[in-house]
Tab-separated table of C-alpha atoms and ligand atoms in Angstrom:
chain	number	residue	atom	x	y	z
A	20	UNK	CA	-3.675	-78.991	63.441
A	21	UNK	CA	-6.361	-81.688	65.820
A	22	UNK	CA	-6.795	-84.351	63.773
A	23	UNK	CA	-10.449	-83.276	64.232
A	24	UNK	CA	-12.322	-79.760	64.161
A	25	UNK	CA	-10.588	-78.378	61.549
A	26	UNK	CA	-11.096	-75.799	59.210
A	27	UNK	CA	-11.789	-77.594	55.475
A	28	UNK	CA	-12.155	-75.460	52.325
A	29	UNK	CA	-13.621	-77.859	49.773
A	30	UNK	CA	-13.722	-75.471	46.339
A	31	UNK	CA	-16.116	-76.902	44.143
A	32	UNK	CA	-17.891	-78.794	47.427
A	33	UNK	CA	-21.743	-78.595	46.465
A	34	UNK	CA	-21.608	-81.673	43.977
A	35	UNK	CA	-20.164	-85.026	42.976
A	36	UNK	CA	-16.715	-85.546	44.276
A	37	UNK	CA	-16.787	-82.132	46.265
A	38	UNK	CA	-20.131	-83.209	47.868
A	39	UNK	CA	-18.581	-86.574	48.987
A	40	UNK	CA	-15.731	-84.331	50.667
A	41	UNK	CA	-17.665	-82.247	52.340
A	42	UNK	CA	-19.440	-84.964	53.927
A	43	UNK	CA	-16.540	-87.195	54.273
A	44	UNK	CA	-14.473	-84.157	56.144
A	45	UNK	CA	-17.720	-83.140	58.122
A	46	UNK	CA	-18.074	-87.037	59.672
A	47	UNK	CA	-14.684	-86.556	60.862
A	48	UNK	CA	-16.182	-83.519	63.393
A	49	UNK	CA	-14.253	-81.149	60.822
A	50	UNK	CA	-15.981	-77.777	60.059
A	51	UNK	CA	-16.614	-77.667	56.341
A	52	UNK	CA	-16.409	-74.802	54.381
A	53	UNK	CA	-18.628	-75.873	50.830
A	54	UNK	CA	-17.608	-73.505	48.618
A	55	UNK	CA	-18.847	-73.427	45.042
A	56	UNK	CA	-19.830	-70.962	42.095
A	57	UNK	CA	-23.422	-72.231	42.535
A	58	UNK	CA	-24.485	-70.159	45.586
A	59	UNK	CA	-27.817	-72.370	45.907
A	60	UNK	CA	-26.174	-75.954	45.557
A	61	UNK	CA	-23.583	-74.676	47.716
A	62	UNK	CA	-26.394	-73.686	50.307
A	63	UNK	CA	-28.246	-76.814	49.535
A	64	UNK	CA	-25.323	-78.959	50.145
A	65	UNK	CA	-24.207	-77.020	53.083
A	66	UNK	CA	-27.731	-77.344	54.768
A	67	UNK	CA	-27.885	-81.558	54.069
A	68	UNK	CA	-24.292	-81.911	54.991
A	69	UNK	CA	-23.215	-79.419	58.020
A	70	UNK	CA	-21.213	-77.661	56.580
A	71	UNK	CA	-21.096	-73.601	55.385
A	72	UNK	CA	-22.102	-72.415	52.178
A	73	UNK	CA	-19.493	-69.845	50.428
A	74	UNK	CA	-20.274	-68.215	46.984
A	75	UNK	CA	-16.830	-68.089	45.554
A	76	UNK	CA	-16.051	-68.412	41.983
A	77	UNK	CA	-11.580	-69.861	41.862
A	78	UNK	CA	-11.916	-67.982	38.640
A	79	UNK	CA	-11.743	-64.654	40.291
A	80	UNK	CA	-9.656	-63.645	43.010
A	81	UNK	CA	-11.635	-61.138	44.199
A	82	UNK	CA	-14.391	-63.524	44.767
A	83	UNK	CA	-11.490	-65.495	46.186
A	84	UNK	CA	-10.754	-63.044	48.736
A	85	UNK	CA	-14.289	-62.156	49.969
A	86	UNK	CA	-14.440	-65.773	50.271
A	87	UNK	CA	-11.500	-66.652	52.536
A	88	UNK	CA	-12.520	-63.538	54.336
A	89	UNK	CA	-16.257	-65.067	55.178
A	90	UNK	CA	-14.046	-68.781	55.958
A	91	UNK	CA	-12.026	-66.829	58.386
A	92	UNK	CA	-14.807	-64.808	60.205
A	93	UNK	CA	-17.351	-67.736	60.149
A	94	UNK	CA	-14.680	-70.786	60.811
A	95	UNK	CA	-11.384	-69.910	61.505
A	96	UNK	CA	-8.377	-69.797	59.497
A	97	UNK	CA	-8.247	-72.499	56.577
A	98	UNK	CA	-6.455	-75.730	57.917
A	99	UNK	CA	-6.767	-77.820	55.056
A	100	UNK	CA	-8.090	-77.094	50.946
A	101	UNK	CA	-9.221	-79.046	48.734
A	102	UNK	CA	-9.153	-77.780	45.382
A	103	UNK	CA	-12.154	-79.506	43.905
A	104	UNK	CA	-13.193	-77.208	41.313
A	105	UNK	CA	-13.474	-78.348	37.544
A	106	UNK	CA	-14.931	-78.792	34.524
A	107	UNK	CA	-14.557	-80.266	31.277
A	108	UNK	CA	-16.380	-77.750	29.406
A	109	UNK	CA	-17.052	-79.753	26.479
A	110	UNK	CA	-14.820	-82.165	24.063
A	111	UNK	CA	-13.390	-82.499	21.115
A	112	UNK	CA	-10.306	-83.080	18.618
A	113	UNK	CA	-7.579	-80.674	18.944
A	114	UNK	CA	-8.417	-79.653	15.324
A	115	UNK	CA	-11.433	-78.645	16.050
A	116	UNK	CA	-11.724	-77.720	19.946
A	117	UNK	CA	-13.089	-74.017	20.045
A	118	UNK	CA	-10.336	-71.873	21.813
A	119	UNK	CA	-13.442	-70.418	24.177
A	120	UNK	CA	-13.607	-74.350	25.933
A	121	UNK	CA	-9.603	-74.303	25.618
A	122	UNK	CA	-9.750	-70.782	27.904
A	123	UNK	CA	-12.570	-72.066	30.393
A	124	UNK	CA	-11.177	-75.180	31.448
A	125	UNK	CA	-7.692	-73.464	31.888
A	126	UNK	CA	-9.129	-70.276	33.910
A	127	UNK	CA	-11.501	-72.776	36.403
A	128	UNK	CA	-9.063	-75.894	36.249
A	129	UNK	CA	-5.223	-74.268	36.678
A	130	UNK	CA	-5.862	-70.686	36.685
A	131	UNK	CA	-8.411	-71.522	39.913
A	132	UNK	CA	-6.123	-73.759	41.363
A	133	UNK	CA	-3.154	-71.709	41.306
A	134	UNK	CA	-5.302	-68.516	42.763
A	135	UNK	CA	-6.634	-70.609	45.749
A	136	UNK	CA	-3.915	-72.199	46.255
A	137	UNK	CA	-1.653	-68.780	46.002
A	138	UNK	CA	-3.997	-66.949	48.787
A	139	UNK	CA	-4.615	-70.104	51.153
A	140	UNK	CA	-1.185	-70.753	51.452
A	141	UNK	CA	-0.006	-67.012	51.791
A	142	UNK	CA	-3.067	-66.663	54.990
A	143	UNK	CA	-1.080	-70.344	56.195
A	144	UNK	CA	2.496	-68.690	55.768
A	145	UNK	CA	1.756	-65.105	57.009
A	146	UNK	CA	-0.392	-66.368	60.512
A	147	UNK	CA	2.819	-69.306	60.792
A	148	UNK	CA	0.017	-72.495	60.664
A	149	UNK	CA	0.944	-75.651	59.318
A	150	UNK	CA	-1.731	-76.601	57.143
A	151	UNK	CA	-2.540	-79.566	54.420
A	152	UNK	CA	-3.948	-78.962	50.353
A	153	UNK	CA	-5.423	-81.691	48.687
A	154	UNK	CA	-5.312	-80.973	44.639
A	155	UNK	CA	-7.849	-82.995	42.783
A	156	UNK	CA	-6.206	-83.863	39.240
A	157	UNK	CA	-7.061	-86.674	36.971
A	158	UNK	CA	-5.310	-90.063	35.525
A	159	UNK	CA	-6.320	-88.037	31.930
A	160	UNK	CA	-2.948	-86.107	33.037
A	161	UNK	CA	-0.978	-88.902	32.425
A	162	UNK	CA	-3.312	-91.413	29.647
A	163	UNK	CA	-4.780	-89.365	27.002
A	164	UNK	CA	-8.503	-89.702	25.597
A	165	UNK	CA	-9.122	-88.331	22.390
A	166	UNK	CA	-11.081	-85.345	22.480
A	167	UNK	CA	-10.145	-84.234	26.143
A	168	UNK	CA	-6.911	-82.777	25.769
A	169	UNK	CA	-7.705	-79.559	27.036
A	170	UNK	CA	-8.544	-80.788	30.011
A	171	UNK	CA	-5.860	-83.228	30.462
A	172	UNK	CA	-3.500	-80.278	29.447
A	173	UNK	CA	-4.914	-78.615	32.915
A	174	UNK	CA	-4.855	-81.343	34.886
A	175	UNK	CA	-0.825	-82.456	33.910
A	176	UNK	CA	-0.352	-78.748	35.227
A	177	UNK	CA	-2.005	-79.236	38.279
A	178	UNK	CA	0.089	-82.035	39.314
A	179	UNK	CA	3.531	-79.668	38.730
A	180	UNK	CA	2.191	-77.230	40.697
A	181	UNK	CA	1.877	-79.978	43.078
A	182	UNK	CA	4.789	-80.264	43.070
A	183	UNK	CA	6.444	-77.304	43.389
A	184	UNK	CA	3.810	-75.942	45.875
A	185	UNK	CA	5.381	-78.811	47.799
A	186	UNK	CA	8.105	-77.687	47.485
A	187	UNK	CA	8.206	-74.114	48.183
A	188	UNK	CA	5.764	-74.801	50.941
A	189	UNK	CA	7.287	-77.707	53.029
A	190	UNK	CA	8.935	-75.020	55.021
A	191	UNK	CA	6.229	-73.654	56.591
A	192	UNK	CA	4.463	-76.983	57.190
A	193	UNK	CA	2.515	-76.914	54.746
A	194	UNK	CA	1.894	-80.153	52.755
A	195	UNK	CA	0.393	-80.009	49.227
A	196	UNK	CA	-0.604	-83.795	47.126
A	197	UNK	CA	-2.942	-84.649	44.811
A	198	UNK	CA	-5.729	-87.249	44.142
A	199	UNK	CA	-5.935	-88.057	40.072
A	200	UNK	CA	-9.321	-90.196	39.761
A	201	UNK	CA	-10.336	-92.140	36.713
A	202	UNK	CA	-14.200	-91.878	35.599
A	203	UNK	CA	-16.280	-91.211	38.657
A	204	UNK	CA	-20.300	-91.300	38.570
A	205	UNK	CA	-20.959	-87.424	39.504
A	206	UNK	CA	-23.428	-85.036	37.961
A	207	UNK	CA	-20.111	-84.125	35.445
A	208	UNK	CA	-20.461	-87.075	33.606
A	209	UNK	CA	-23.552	-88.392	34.062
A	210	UNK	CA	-24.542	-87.569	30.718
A	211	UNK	CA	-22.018	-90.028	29.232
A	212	UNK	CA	-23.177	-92.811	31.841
A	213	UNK	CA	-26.589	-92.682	30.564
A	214	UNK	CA	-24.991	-93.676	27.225
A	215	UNK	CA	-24.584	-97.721	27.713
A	216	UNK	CA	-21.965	-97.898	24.530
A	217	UNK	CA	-19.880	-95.010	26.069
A	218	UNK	CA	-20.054	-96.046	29.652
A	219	UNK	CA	-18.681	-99.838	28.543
A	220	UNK	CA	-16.229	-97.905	26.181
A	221	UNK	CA	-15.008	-96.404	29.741
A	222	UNK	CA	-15.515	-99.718	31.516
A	223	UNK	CA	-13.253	-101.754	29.331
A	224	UNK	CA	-10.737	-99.841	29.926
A	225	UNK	CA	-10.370	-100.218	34.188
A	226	UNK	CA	-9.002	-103.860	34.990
A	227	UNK	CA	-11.630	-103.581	38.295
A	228	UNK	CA	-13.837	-103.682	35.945
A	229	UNK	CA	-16.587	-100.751	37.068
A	230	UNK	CA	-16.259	-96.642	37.048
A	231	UNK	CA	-15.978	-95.255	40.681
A	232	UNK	CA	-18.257	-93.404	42.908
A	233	UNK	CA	-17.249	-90.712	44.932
A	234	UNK	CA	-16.920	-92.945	47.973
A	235	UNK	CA	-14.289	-94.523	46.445
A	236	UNK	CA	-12.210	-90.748	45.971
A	237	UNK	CA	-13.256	-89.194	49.249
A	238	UNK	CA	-10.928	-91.689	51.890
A	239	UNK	CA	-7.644	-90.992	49.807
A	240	UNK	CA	-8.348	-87.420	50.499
A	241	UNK	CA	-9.334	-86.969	53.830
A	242	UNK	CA	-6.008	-89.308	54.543
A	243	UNK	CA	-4.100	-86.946	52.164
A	244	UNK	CA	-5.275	-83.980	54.387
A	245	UNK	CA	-4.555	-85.783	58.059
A	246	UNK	CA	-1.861	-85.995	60.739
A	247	UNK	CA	-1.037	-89.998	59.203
A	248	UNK	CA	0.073	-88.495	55.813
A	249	UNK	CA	2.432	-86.201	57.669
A	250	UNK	CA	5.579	-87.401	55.533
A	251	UNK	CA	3.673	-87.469	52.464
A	252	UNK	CA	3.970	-84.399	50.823
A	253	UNK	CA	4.139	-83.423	46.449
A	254	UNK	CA	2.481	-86.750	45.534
A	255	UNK	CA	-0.308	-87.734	43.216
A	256	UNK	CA	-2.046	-90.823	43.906
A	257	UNK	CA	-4.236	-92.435	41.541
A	258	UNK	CA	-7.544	-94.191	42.071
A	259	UNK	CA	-8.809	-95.521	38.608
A	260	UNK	CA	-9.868	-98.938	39.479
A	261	UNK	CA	-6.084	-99.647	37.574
A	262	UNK	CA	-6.787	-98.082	34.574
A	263	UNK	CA	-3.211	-96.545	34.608
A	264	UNK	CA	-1.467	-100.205	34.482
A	265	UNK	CA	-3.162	-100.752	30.797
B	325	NAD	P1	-19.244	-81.787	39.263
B	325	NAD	O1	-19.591	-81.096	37.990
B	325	NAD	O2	-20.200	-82.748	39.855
B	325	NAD	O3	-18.874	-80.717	40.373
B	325	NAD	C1	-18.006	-79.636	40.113
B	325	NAD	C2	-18.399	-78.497	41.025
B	325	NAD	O4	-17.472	-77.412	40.753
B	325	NAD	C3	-19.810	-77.946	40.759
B	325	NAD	O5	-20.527	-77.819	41.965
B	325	NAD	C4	-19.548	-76.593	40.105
B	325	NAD	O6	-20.559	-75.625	40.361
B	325	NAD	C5	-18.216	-76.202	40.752
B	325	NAD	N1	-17.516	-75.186	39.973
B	325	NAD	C6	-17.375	-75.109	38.633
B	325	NAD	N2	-16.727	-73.976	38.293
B	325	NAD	C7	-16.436	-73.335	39.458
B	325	NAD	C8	-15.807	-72.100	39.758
B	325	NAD	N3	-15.364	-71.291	38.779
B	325	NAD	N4	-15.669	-71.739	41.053
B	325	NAD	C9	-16.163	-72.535	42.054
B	325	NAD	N5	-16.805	-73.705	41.815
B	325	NAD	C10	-16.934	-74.101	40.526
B	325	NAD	O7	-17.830	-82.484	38.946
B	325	NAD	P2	-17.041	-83.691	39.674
B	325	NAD	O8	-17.096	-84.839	38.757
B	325	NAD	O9	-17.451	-83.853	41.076
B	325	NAD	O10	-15.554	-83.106	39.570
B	325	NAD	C11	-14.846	-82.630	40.710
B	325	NAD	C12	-13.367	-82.632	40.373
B	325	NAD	O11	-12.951	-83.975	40.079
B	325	NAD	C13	-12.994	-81.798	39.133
B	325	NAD	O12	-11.778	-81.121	39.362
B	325	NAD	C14	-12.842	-82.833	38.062
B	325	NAD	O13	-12.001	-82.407	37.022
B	325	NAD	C15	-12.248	-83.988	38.845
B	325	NAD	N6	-12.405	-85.296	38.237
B	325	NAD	C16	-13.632	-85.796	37.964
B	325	NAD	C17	-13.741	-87.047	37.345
B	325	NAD	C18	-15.072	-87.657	37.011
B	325	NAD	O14	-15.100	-88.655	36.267
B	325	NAD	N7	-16.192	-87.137	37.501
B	325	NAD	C19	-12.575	-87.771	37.039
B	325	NAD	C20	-11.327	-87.228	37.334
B	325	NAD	C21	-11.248	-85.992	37.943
Protein backbone atom coordinates (compact mmCIF):
# COMPACT_ATOMS: atom_id res chain seq x y z
CA UNK A 1 0.00 0.00 0.00
CA UNK A 2 1.83 3.92 -1.19
CA UNK A 3 1.44 5.83 1.59
CA UNK A 4 -0.46 7.98 -0.95
CA UNK A 5 -3.12 7.19 -3.80
CA UNK A 6 -4.91 4.82 -2.10
CA UNK A 7 -8.14 3.43 -2.26
CA UNK A 8 -10.31 4.88 1.03
CA UNK A 9 -13.85 3.62 1.74
CA UNK A 10 -15.22 6.12 4.25
CA UNK A 11 -18.96 4.47 5.12
CA UNK A 12 -20.98 7.09 6.42
CA UNK A 13 -18.46 9.86 4.54
CA UNK A 14 -21.06 12.64 3.39
CA UNK A 15 -21.30 14.34 6.96
CA UNK A 16 -19.70 15.30 10.25
CA UNK A 17 -16.88 13.05 11.18
CA UNK A 18 -17.15 11.06 7.78
CA UNK A 19 -17.00 14.41 5.87
CA UNK A 20 -13.79 15.43 7.78
CA UNK A 21 -12.34 11.91 6.56
CA UNK A 22 -13.05 12.17 3.35
CA UNK A 23 -11.36 15.36 3.11
CA UNK A 24 -8.65 14.57 5.46
CA UNK A 25 -7.82 11.16 3.29
CA UNK A 26 -8.39 13.13 -0.06
CA UNK A 27 -5.49 15.97 1.04
CA UNK A 28 -3.27 13.13 1.42
CA UNK A 29 -3.62 12.50 -2.74
CA UNK A 30 -5.78 9.36 -1.56
CA UNK A 31 -8.82 8.50 -3.79
CA UNK A 32 -11.89 8.69 -1.62
CA UNK A 33 -14.65 6.60 -1.89
CA UNK A 34 -17.76 8.77 0.18
CA UNK A 35 -20.08 6.35 0.72
CA UNK A 36 -23.32 7.04 2.56
CA UNK A 37 -27.15 6.05 2.67
CA UNK A 38 -27.88 9.65 1.55
CA UNK A 39 -27.16 9.33 -2.20
CA UNK A 40 -27.39 13.32 -2.57
CA UNK A 41 -25.10 14.31 0.51
CA UNK A 42 -22.94 11.64 -0.58
CA UNK A 43 -22.85 13.33 -4.15
CA UNK A 44 -22.73 16.69 -2.58
CA UNK A 45 -19.85 15.85 -0.45
CA UNK A 46 -18.14 13.93 -3.10
CA UNK A 47 -18.39 16.95 -5.59
CA UNK A 48 -16.88 19.70 -2.69
CA UNK A 49 -14.36 17.22 -1.54
CA UNK A 50 -12.87 14.99 -4.59
CA UNK A 51 -13.86 12.24 -3.79
CA UNK A 52 -16.70 9.50 -5.33
CA UNK A 53 -20.10 9.33 -4.30
CA UNK A 54 -21.44 5.58 -3.49
CA UNK A 55 -25.14 4.94 -2.47
CA UNK A 56 -24.64 2.12 -0.07
CA UNK A 57 -26.74 1.52 2.88
CA UNK A 58 -24.02 -1.01 5.77
CA UNK A 59 -27.47 -2.14 6.70
CA UNK A 60 -27.83 -4.29 3.68
CA UNK A 61 -25.37 -6.38 2.15
CA UNK A 62 -26.66 -6.37 -1.00
CA UNK A 63 -26.35 -2.70 -1.18
CA UNK A 64 -22.98 -3.60 0.29
CA UNK A 65 -21.98 -5.57 -2.56
CA UNK A 66 -23.16 -3.34 -5.47
CA UNK A 67 -21.22 -0.91 -3.60
CA UNK A 68 -17.76 -2.47 -3.33
CA UNK A 69 -18.45 -3.56 -6.84
CA UNK A 70 -18.82 0.34 -8.13
CA UNK A 71 -15.38 1.04 -5.50
CA UNK A 72 -13.62 -1.61 -7.42
CA UNK A 73 -14.59 -0.64 -11.06
CA UNK A 74 -14.37 3.17 -10.40
CA UNK A 75 -11.12 3.10 -7.88
CA UNK A 76 -9.51 0.05 -7.43
CA UNK A 77 -9.64 -2.46 -4.82
CA UNK A 78 -10.38 -1.02 -1.19
CA UNK A 79 -6.96 -0.26 0.60
CA UNK A 80 -8.17 1.13 3.64
CA UNK A 81 -12.16 1.44 5.42
CA UNK A 82 -13.34 3.42 7.58
CA UNK A 83 -16.39 2.36 9.13
CA UNK A 84 -18.02 5.68 9.85
CA UNK A 85 -21.54 4.87 9.79
CA UNK A 86 -23.87 5.58 12.90
CA UNK A 87 -26.54 6.80 14.57
CA UNK A 88 -28.01 7.26 17.81
CA UNK A 89 -31.48 6.95 16.79
CA UNK A 90 -32.95 8.57 19.67
CA UNK A 91 -32.48 8.24 23.70
CA UNK A 92 -33.81 7.17 26.52
CA UNK A 93 -33.92 5.02 29.90
CA UNK A 94 -33.60 1.41 29.45
CA UNK A 95 -37.15 1.19 30.93
CA UNK A 96 -38.52 2.91 28.53
CA UNK A 97 -36.26 2.78 25.21
CA UNK A 98 -38.66 1.48 22.36
CA UNK A 99 -37.14 -1.89 21.09
CA UNK A 100 -37.58 -0.28 17.27
CA UNK A 101 -34.42 2.45 18.34
CA UNK A 102 -32.81 -0.68 20.27
CA UNK A 103 -32.94 -2.67 16.57
CA UNK A 104 -31.80 0.46 14.42
CA UNK A 105 -28.83 1.43 16.15
CA UNK A 106 -27.74 -2.31 16.36
CA UNK A 107 -28.50 -3.11 12.47
CA UNK A 108 -26.54 0.45 11.23
CA UNK A 109 -23.98 0.55 14.24
CA UNK A 110 -22.68 -3.41 14.67
CA UNK A 111 -24.74 -5.20 12.26
CA UNK A 112 -23.15 -2.51 9.46
CA UNK A 113 -19.91 -2.76 10.80
CA UNK A 114 -19.59 -6.36 10.92
CA UNK A 115 -21.10 -6.65 7.10
CA UNK A 116 -18.50 -4.11 5.74
CA UNK A 117 -16.07 -5.16 7.52
CA UNK A 118 -16.90 -9.09 6.65
CA UNK A 119 -16.86 -8.28 2.66
CA UNK A 120 -13.85 -5.66 2.66
CA UNK A 121 -11.71 -7.87 4.33
CA UNK A 122 -12.76 -11.14 2.40
CA UNK A 123 -12.02 -8.81 -1.31
CA UNK A 124 -8.39 -7.93 0.92
CA UNK A 125 -7.85 -11.76 1.79
CA UNK A 126 -9.06 -13.39 -1.49
CA UNK A 127 -6.87 -10.73 -4.06
CA UNK A 128 -3.71 -11.31 -1.11
CA UNK A 129 -3.53 -7.14 -0.35
CA UNK A 130 -2.52 -5.93 2.83
CA UNK A 131 -4.89 -3.39 3.70
CA UNK A 132 -5.80 -1.05 6.95
CA UNK A 133 -9.73 -0.59 8.73
CA UNK A 134 -10.29 2.18 10.83
CA UNK A 135 -13.56 1.39 13.20
CA UNK A 136 -15.10 4.52 14.55
CA UNK A 137 -16.50 3.59 18.18
CA UNK A 138 -17.17 5.90 21.01
CA UNK A 139 -15.74 6.62 24.76
CA UNK A 140 -19.85 5.90 25.56
CA UNK A 141 -18.42 2.14 25.13
CA UNK A 142 -16.56 2.36 28.06
CA UNK A 143 -18.44 5.59 30.42
CA UNK A 144 -22.08 5.26 30.35
CA UNK A 145 -24.68 8.26 29.88
CA UNK A 146 -28.00 7.67 30.97
CA UNK A 147 -30.33 7.28 28.29
CA UNK A 148 -27.75 6.08 25.56
CA UNK A 149 -27.24 2.64 26.36
CA UNK A 150 -28.28 1.28 23.25
CA UNK A 151 -25.88 2.89 21.60
CA UNK A 152 -23.09 2.40 23.91
CA UNK A 153 -24.20 -1.35 23.88
CA UNK A 154 -23.14 -1.12 19.92
CA UNK A 155 -20.31 0.69 20.23
CA UNK A 156 -18.60 -1.76 23.31
CA UNK A 157 -19.25 -4.40 20.43
CA UNK A 158 -17.54 -2.64 17.93
CA UNK A 159 -14.42 -2.41 19.79
CA UNK A 160 -14.42 -6.60 20.29
CA UNK A 161 -14.81 -7.00 16.93
CA UNK A 162 -11.85 -4.87 16.81
CA UNK A 163 -10.35 -6.93 18.25
CA UNK A 164 -10.81 -10.06 17.00
CA UNK A 165 -10.90 -8.75 13.36
CA UNK A 166 -7.33 -8.02 14.44
CA UNK A 167 -6.85 -10.85 15.18
CA UNK A 168 -8.06 -13.16 12.63
CA UNK A 169 -6.84 -10.68 10.11
CA UNK A 170 -3.16 -9.88 11.08
CA UNK A 171 -2.26 -12.73 8.85
CA UNK A 172 -3.05 -11.43 5.80
CA UNK A 173 -1.78 -7.92 6.60
CA UNK A 174 -4.52 -6.61 7.36
CA UNK A 175 -4.66 -4.19 10.36
CA UNK A 176 -8.02 -3.34 12.01
CA UNK A 177 -8.14 -0.29 15.24
CA UNK A 178 -10.51 1.92 16.29
CA UNK A 179 -11.01 5.67 17.07
CA UNK A 180 -13.69 6.10 20.22
CA UNK A 181 -14.44 10.05 20.22
CA UNK A 182 -16.18 11.88 22.99
CA UNK A 183 -18.93 14.62 21.91
CA UNK A 184 -17.99 15.98 18.53
CA UNK A 185 -19.88 19.13 16.89
CA UNK A 186 -21.42 17.23 13.68
CA UNK A 187 -24.89 17.52 12.23
CA UNK A 188 -25.64 14.24 14.84
CA UNK A 189 -25.69 16.27 17.68
CA UNK A 190 -26.14 19.51 16.81
CA UNK A 191 -29.46 19.55 18.15
CA UNK A 192 -28.16 19.08 21.72
CA UNK A 193 -25.40 21.90 21.09
CA UNK A 194 -28.00 24.37 20.39
CA UNK A 195 -29.20 23.57 23.94
CA UNK A 196 -26.65 25.86 26.18
CA UNK A 197 -27.68 23.76 29.59
CA UNK A 198 -27.01 20.41 27.74
CA UNK A 199 -23.95 21.42 25.85
CA UNK A 200 -22.24 22.71 29.45
CA UNK A 201 -23.79 19.45 30.97
CA UNK A 202 -21.35 17.77 28.20
CA UNK A 203 -18.65 20.37 28.74
CA UNK A 204 -18.19 19.80 32.42
CA UNK A 205 -17.52 16.68 31.98
CA UNK A 206 -14.04 16.89 29.47
CA UNK A 207 -11.01 18.20 31.68
CA UNK A 208 -9.95 20.24 28.13
CA UNK A 209 -12.66 21.87 28.82
CA UNK A 210 -14.57 22.19 25.12
CA UNK A 211 -16.47 19.32 22.85
CA UNK A 212 -14.36 18.44 19.69
CA UNK A 213 -14.71 19.15 16.09
CA UNK A 214 -14.09 16.79 13.56
CA UNK A 215 -10.60 18.14 12.97
CA UNK A 216 -9.71 17.02 16.08
CA UNK A 217 -10.96 13.00 15.08
CA UNK A 218 -9.81 13.01 11.48
CA UNK A 219 -5.56 12.96 12.18
CA UNK A 220 -5.90 9.87 14.61
CA UNK A 221 -7.49 8.18 11.72
CA UNK A 222 -5.73 8.85 8.77
CA UNK A 223 -2.50 7.82 11.12
CA UNK A 224 -4.52 4.71 12.17
CA UNK A 225 -4.91 3.86 8.39
CA UNK A 226 -0.99 4.67 7.28
CA UNK A 227 2.34 2.89 6.77
CA UNK A 228 3.58 4.71 10.54
CA UNK A 229 0.87 2.70 12.43
CA UNK A 230 2.19 -0.46 10.84
CA UNK A 231 2.69 -2.25 14.37
CA UNK A 232 -0.42 -0.93 15.66
CA UNK A 233 -3.00 -3.20 15.09
CA UNK A 234 -6.61 -4.22 17.55
CA UNK A 235 -6.41 -0.88 19.41
CA UNK A 236 -8.92 1.75 20.35
CA UNK A 237 -7.70 5.10 20.95
CA UNK A 238 -9.65 7.66 22.56
CA UNK A 239 -9.93 11.36 21.79
CA UNK A 240 -12.40 12.97 24.38
CA UNK A 241 -10.57 16.01 25.35
CA UNK A 242 -9.85 13.43 28.71
CA UNK A 243 -13.15 12.80 29.51
CA UNK A 244 -12.22 9.07 30.14
CA UNK A 245 -9.68 10.05 33.15
CA UNK A 246 -12.90 11.48 35.23
P1 LIG B 1 -23.59 12.31 11.25
O1 LIG B 1 -25.03 12.06 11.55
O2 LIG B 1 -23.13 13.69 11.00
O3 LIG B 1 -23.14 11.41 10.03
C1 LIG B 1 -23.46 10.04 9.94
C2 LIG B 1 -23.54 9.68 8.48
O4 LIG B 1 -23.84 8.26 8.42
C3 LIG B 1 -24.66 10.40 7.72
O5 LIG B 1 -24.18 10.94 6.51
C4 LIG B 1 -25.69 9.29 7.47
O6 LIG B 1 -26.45 9.47 6.28
C5 LIG B 1 -24.79 8.06 7.38
N1 LIG B 1 -25.54 6.83 7.61
C6 LIG B 1 -26.49 6.59 8.54
N2 LIG B 1 -27.00 5.35 8.38
C7 LIG B 1 -26.33 4.79 7.34
C8 LIG B 1 -26.43 3.54 6.68
N3 LIG B 1 -27.34 2.62 7.06
N4 LIG B 1 -25.59 3.28 5.65
C9 LIG B 1 -24.70 4.23 5.22
N5 LIG B 1 -24.59 5.45 5.80
C10 LIG B 1 -25.40 5.72 6.85
O7 LIG B 1 -22.82 11.65 12.49
P2 LIG B 1 -21.32 11.85 13.06
O8 LIG B 1 -21.45 12.57 14.34
O9 LIG B 1 -20.41 12.35 12.03
O10 LIG B 1 -21.00 10.33 13.43
C11 LIG B 1 -20.07 9.55 12.69
C12 LIG B 1 -19.62 8.39 13.56
O11 LIG B 1 -18.98 8.91 14.74
C13 LIG B 1 -20.77 7.50 14.07
O12 LIG B 1 -20.37 6.15 14.05
C14 LIG B 1 -20.97 7.98 15.48
O13 LIG B 1 -21.55 7.00 16.30
C15 LIG B 1 -19.55 8.30 15.89
N6 LIG B 1 -19.42 9.22 17.01
C16 LIG B 1 -19.94 10.46 16.95
C17 LIG B 1 -19.83 11.30 18.06
C18 LIG B 1 -20.39 12.70 18.07
O14 LIG B 1 -20.45 13.31 19.15
N7 LIG B 1 -20.81 13.26 16.94
C19 LIG B 1 -19.15 10.85 19.21
C20 LIG B 1 -18.62 9.56 19.23
C21 LIG B 1 -18.75 8.75 18.12
Amino acid sequence: MSAAGRVVLVTGGASGIGRALAEAFTALGDRVAVADVDAAAAHRTAGECGGTAVTLDVTDPRSVTAGLDLVAERLGPVDVLVNNAGVVAGSGLLVELPLEVFDTVVAVNLRGTFTVTQAVAARMVADARAGSIVNISSIGARQPTAGLGHYEATKAAVDALTRTAALELAPHGIRVNGVAPGPVHTPMTAGLMEDPAAREAWEARIPLGRIATTGDIAPLVTFLASAQAGHVTGAVVQVDGGQLLV
